[in-house]
Coordinates of C-alpha atoms in Angstrom, one line a residue:
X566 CA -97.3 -52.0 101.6
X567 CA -98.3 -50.4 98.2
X568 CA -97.9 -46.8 99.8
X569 CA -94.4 -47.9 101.1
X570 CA -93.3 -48.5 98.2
X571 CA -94.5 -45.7 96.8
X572 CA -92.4 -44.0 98.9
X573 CA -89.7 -45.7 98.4
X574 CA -89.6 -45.1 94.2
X575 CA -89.4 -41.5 95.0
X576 CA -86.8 -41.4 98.1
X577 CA -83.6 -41.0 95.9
X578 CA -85.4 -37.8 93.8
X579 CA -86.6 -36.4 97.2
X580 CA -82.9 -36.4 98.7
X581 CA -82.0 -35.1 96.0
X582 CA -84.4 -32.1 95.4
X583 CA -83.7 -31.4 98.7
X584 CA -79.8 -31.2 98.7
X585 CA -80.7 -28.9 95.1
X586 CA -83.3 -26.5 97.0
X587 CA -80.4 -25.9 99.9
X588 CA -77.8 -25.7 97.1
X589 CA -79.9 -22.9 95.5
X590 CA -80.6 -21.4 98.7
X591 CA -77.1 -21.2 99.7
X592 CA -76.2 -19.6 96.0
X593 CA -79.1 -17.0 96.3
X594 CA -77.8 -15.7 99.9
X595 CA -74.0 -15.7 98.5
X596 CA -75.4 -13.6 95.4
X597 CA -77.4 -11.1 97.8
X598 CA -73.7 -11.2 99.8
X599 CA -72.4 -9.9 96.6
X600 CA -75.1 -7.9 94.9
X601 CA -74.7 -5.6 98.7
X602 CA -70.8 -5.7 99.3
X603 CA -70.7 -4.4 95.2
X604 CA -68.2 -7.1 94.8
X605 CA -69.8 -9.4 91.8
X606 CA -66.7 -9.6 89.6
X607 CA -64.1 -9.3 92.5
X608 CA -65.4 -12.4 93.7
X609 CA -65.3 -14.3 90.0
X610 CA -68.6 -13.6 88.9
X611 CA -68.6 -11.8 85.3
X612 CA -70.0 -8.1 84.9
X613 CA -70.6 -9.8 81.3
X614 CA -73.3 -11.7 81.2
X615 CA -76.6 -11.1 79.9
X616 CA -80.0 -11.5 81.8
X617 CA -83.5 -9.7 80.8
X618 CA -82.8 -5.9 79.7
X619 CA -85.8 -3.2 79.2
X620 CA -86.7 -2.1 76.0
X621 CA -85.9 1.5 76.7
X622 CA -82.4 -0.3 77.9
X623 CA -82.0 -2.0 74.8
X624 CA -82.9 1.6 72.6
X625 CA -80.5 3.4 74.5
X626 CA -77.8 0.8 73.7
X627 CA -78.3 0.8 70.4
X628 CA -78.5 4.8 69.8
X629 CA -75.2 5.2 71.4
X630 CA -73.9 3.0 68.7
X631 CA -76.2 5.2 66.4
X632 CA -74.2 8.3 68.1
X633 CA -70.6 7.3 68.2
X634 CA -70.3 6.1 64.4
X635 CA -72.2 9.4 63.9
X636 CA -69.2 11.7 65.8
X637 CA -66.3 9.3 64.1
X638 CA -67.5 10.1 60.8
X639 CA -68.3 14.0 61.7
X640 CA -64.6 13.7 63.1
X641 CA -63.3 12.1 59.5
X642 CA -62.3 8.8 61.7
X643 CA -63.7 5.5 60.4
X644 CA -66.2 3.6 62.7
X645 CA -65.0 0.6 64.3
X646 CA -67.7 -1.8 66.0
X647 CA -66.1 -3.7 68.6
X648 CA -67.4 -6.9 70.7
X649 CA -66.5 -9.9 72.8
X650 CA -64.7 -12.4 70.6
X651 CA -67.0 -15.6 71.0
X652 CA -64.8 -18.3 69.3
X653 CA -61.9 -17.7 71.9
X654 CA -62.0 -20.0 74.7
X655 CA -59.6 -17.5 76.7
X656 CA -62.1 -15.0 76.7
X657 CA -64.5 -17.7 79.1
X658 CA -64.2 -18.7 82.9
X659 CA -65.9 -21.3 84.7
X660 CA -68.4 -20.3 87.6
X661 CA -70.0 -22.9 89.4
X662 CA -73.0 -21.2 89.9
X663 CA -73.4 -20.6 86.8
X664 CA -71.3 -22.3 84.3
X665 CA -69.7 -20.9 81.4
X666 CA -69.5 -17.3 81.0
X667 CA -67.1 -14.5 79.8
X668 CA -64.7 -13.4 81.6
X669 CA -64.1 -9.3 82.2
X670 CA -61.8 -7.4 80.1
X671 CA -62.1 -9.9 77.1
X672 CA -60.3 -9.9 73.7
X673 CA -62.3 -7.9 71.4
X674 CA -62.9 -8.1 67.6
X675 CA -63.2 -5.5 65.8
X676 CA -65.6 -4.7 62.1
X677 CA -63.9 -2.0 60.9
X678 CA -65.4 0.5 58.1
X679 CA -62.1 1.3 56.5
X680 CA -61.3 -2.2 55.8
X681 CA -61.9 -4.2 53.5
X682 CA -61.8 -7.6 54.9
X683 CA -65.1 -6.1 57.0
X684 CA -66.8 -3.4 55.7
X685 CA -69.2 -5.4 54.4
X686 CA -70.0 -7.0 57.7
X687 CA -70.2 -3.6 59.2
X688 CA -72.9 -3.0 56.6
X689 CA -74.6 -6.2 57.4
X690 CA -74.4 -5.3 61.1
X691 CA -75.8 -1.9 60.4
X692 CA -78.8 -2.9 58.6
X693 CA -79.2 -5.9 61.5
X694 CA -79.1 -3.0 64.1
X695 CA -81.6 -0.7 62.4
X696 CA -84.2 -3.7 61.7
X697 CA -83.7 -4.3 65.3
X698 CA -84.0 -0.9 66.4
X699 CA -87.2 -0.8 64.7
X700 CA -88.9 -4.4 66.3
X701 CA -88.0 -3.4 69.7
X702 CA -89.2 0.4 69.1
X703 CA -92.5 -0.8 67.5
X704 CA -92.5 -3.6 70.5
X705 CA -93.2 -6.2 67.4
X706 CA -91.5 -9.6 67.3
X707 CA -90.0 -11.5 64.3
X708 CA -88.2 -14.9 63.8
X709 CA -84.3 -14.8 62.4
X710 CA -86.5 -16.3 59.0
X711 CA -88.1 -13.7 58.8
X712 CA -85.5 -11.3 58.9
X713 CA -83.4 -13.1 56.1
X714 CA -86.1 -13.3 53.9
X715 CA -86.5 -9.4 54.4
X716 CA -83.1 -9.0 52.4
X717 CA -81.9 -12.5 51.0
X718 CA -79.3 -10.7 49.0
X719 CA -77.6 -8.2 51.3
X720 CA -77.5 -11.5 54.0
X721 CA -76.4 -14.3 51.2
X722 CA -77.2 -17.1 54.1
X723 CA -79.2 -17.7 57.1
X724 CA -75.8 -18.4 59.0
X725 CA -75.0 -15.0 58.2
X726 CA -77.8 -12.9 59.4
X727 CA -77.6 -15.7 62.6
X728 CA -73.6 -14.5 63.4
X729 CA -74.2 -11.0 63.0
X730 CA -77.2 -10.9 65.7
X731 CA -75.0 -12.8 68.0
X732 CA -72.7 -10.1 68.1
X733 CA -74.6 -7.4 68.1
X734 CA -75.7 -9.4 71.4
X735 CA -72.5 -9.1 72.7
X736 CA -71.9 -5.7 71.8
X737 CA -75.0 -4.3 73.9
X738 CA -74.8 -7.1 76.2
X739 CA -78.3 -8.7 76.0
X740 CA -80.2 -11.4 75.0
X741 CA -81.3 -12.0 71.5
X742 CA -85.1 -12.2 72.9
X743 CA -84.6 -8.2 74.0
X744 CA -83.5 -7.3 70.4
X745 CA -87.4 -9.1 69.7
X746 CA -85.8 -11.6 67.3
X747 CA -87.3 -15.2 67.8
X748 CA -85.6 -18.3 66.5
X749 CA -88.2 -20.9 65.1
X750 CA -88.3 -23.9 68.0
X751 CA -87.1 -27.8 67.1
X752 CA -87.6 -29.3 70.7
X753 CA -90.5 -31.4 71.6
X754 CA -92.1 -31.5 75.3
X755 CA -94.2 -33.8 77.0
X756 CA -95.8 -34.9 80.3
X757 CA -97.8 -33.3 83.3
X758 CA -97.4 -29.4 82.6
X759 CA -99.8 -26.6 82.2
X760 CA -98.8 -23.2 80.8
X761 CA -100.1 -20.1 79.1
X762 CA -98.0 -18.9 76.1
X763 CA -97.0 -15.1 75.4
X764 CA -100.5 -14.8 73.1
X765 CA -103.1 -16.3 75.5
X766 CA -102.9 -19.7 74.3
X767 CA -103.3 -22.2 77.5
X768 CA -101.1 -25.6 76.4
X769 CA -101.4 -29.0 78.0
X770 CA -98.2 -31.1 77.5
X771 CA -100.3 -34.4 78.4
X772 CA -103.0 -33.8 75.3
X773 CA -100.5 -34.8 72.4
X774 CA -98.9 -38.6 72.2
X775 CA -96.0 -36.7 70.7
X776 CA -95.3 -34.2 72.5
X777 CA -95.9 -30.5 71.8
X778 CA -93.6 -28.1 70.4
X779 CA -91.1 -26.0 72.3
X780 CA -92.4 -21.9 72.4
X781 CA -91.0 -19.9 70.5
X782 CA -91.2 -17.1 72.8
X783 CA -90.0 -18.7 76.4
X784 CA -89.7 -16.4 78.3
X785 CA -93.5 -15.0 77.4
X786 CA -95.0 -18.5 78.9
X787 CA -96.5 -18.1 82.5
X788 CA -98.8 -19.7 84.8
X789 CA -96.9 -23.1 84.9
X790 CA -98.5 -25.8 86.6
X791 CA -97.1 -29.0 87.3
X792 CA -97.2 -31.4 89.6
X793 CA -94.1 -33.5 88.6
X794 CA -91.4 -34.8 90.4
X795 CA -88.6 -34.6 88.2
X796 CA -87.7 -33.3 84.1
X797 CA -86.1 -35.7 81.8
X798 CA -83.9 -34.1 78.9
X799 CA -83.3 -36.7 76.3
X800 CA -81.2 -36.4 73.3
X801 CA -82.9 -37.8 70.4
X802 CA -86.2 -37.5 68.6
X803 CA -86.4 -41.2 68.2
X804 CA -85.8 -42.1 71.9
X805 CA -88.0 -40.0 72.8
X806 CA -90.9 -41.3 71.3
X807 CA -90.1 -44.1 72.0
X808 CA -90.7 -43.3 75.9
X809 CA -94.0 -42.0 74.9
X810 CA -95.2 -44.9 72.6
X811 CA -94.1 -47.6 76.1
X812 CA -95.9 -45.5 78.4
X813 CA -92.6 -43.8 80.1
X814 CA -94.9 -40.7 81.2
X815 CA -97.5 -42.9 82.8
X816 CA -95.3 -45.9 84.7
X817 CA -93.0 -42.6 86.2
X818 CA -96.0 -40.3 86.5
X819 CA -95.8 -37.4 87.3
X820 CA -93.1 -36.5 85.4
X821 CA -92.0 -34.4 82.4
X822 CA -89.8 -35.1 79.5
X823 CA -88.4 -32.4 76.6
X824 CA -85.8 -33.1 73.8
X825 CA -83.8 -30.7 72.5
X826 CA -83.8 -33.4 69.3
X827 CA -79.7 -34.1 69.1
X828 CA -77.6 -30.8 70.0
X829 CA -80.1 -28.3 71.8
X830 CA -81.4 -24.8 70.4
X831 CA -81.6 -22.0 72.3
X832 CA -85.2 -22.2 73.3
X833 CA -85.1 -25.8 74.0
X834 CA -82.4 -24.8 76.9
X835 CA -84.1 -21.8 78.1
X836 CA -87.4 -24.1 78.6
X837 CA -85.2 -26.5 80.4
X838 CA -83.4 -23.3 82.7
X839 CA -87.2 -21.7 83.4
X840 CA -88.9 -25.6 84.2
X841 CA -86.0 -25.3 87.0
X842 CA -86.6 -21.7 88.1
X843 CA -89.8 -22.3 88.5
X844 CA -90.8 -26.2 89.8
X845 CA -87.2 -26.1 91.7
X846 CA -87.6 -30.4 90.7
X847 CA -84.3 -32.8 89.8
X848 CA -83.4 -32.6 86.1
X849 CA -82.0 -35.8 84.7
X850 CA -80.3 -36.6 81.3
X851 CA -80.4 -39.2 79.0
X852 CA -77.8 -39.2 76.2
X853 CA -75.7 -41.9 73.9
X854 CA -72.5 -43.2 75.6
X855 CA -70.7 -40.9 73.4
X856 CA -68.2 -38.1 73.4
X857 CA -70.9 -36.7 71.5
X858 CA -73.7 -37.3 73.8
X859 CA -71.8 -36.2 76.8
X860 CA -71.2 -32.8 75.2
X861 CA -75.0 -32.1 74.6
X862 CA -75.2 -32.9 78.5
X863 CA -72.6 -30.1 78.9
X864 CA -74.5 -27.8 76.5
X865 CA -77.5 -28.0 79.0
X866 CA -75.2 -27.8 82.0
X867 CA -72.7 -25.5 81.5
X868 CA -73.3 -23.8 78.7
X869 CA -71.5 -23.2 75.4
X870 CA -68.5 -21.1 74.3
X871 CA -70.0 -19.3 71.4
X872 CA -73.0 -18.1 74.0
X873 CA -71.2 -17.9 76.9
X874 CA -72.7 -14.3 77.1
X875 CA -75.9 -15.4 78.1
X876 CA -75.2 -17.8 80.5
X877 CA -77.0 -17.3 83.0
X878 CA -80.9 -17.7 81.1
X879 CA -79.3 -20.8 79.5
X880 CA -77.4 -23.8 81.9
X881 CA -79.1 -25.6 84.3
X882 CA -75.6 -26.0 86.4
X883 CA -77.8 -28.8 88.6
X884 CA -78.5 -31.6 86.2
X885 CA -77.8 -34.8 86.5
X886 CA -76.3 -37.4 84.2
X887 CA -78.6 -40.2 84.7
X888 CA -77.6 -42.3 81.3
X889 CA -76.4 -44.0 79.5
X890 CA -73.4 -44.7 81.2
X891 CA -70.1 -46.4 80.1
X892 CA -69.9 -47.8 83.0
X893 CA -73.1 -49.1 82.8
X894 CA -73.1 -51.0 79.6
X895 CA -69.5 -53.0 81.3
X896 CA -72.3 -53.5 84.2
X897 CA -75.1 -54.8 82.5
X898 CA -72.9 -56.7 80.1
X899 CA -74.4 -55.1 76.8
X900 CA -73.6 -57.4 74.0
X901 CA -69.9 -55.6 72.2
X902 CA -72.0 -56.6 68.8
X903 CA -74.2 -53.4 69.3
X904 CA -71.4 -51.6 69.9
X905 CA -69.4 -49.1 68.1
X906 CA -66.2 -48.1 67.5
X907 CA -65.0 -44.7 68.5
X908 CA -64.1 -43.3 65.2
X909 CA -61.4 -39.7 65.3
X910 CA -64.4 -37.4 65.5
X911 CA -65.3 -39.4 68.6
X912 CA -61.8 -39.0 69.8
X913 CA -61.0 -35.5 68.8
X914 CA -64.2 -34.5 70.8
X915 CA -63.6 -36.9 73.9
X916 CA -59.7 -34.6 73.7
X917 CA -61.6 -31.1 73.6
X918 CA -64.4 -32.2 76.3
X919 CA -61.1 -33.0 78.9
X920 CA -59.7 -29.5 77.7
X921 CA -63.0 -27.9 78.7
X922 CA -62.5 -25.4 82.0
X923 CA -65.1 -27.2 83.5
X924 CA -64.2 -30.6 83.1
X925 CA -61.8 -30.8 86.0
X926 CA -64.5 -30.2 88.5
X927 CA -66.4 -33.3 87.5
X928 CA -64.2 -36.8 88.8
X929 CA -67.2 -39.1 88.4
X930 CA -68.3 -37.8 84.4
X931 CA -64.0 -38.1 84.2
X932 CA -63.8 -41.3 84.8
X933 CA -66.8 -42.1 83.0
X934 CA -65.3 -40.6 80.0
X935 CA -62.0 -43.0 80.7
X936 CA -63.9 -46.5 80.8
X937 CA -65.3 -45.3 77.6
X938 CA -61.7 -44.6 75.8
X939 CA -60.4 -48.3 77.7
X940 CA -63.2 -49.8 75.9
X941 CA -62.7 -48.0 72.6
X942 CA -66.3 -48.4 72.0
X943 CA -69.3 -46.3 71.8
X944 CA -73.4 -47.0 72.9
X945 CA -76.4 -45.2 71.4
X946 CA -79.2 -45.4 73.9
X947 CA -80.9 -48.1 71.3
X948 CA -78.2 -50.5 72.5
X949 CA -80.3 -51.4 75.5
X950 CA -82.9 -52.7 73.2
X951 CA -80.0 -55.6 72.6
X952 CA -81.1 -57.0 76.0
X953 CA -84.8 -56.4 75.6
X954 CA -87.1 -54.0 73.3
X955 CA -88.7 -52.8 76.3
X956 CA -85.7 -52.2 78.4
X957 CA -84.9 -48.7 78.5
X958 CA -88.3 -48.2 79.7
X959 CA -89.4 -50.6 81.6
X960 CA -86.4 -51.4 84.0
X961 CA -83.4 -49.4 83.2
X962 CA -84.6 -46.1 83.9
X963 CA -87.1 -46.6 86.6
X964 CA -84.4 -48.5 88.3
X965 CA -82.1 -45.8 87.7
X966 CA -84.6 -43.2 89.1
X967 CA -85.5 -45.3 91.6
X968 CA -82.1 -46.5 93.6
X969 CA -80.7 -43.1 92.5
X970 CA -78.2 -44.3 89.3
X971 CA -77.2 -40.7 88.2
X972 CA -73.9 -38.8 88.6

């Protein structure tokens, strides 16, 4: 009877891993289909986007940059640096495969060195270039900190130095990893997994009560072990512990849970994209009942506009909404007290998220999104606690896991 139902708590997350592995399958065989007939971007899929490049790649790129400002200025023309504009959403498509990417043939912008709106940016960019030349040459990494503290005056602000190396992605086309520039990590992970960092180091998610800290180097980590049956993203710091401290982890075990703690950083996201590549297991989300919230789902999903480049390393296209629901606080009756009212942020966000080019191709998250704007009324996760402080984790998400309550 025990083993039955056993079985039976896990049934919903083995349909669904299943219908995900033939998904996958199907994607990886209409890829190949592609990849053979040399038709990628006839088909929709972006010549654009950014997957792991070679260092010798990467040098290349950069010294015919070197080169060309080189011949302009030998030819009395000024240099002009030119990349994909990343603030335009008509430069990005949806895929379905993959999420948001740019499209080909994109509107450029341009740092000009006979302007003076931008020649100091194409300074900046210059110097960024040449410290990068030099980490990737000397196959040394260093964190974006690092690099601003190198020259605090030439960069003024970190959200300087932190622009500029985004384009300069998107003028080579690559990933800020293959320039060797780390970011510092925020997110928090948890739960049955084993892995070896870039250095040696072997980590044990299940050793800390909580929760050990994101790589800073992701894509360094190998031998990943787990025997879990599904991930859990969850938005905030607070809710996550708060799954650790009730024993989440153990009641659901095995499982693994990671928070990106409120809107995601990069290597919180490619954590969550290689847990998927390589354990092929269901990832669910857990977010407020919130314009807000819903868009850090879509962040992990699809992807955002401003790295839309890089795609591909990023979404997980496969994840599941799993809560909170507005339509599941109208079901359990959550007391309108705890509630809160959608202020203009909430509304001006809830416009942009139905704007979104992928937004169309989800009905269920749609009409999620239009009980919330009938009820004029947002829920933080916390809200649950209204009904009972153990709630959350002792009956609303196993039952949600359990009888399959995600969209």
């Amino acid at each position: 009877m025990v083993e039955n139902d056993e079985n039976f708590k896990w049934k919903r997350l083995n349909d669904l891993q299943e219908y995900l592995l033939r998904e996958e399958q199907l994607k990886q065989i209409k890829r190949r289909c592609l990849n053979d007939r040399g038709q990628g971007d006839e088909c929709g899929q972006s010549t654009l986007n950014t997957g792991h490049v070679k260092r010798e790649e990467v040098l290349r790129r950069l010294e015919r940059i070197f080169v060309d400002i080189v011949t302009s200025l030998s030819s009395h023309r000024a240099p002009v640096l030119s990349y994909n504009s990343r603030t335009r959403w008509d430069n990005i498509q949806f895929n379905d495969d993959v999420g948001l990417e740019m499209r080909d043939n994109p509107v450029l912008t341009e740092v000009r060195f006979d302007s003076a709106n931008s020649i100091n940016k194409f300074g900046v960019t210059m110097k960024v270039m040449a410290m990068c030349y030099k980490l990737v040459q000397s196959n040394t990494y260093s964190t974006k900190r690092d690099l601003y503290y190198n020259e605090p005056k030439l960069f003024g602000r970190q959200s300087m130095l932190d622009g500029v190396l985004e384009n300069i992605c998107c003028m080579l086309i690559v990933p800020r990893r293959c320039l060797h520039v780390l970011a510092t990590s925020k997110g928090f992970i948890a739960g049955g997994l084993k892995f070896t960092e870039v250095d040696g180091n072997h980590i044990d998610c299940s050793s800390s009560r909580t929760g050990i800290l994101v790589p800073a180097h992701v894509e360094g980590i190998n031998n990943i072990q787990s025997r879990a049956r599904f991930i859990l993203v969850v938005e905030k710091d607070a809710t996550f512990q708060k799954l650790l401290d009730d024993g989440f982890l153990q009641d659901l075990a095995p499982s693994i849970m990671i928070t990106g703690k409120g809107f995601p950083d990069v290597n919180t996201r490619l954590m969550v994209r290689k847990l998927w590549d390589v354990l092929q297991i269901p990832v669910l989300c857990l977010v407020d009942a919130d314009p807000h919230g819903l868009e850090i789902l879509c962040v992990y999903k699809f992807g955002s506009r401003s790295m839309a480049y890089e795609s591909r390393s990023l979404t997980v296209p496969c994840i599941r909404w799993l809560g909170v629901l507005p339509s599941d606080i109208q079901r359990l009756q959550v007391s309108r007290d705890v509630l809160i009212p959608l202020n203009k942020s909430d509304l001006r966000k809830a416009k942009e998220l139905i704007r979104r080019p992928y937004y169309q191709h989800l009905p269920d998250w749609m009409k999620e999104m239009q009980i919330l704007l009938d009820m004029g009324k947002k829920a933080e996760i916390q809200c649950l606690t209204a009904i009972s402080m153990d709630y959350l984790t002792k009956v609303y998400l196993p039952n949600k896991i359990r009888y399959g309550g995600w969209i």
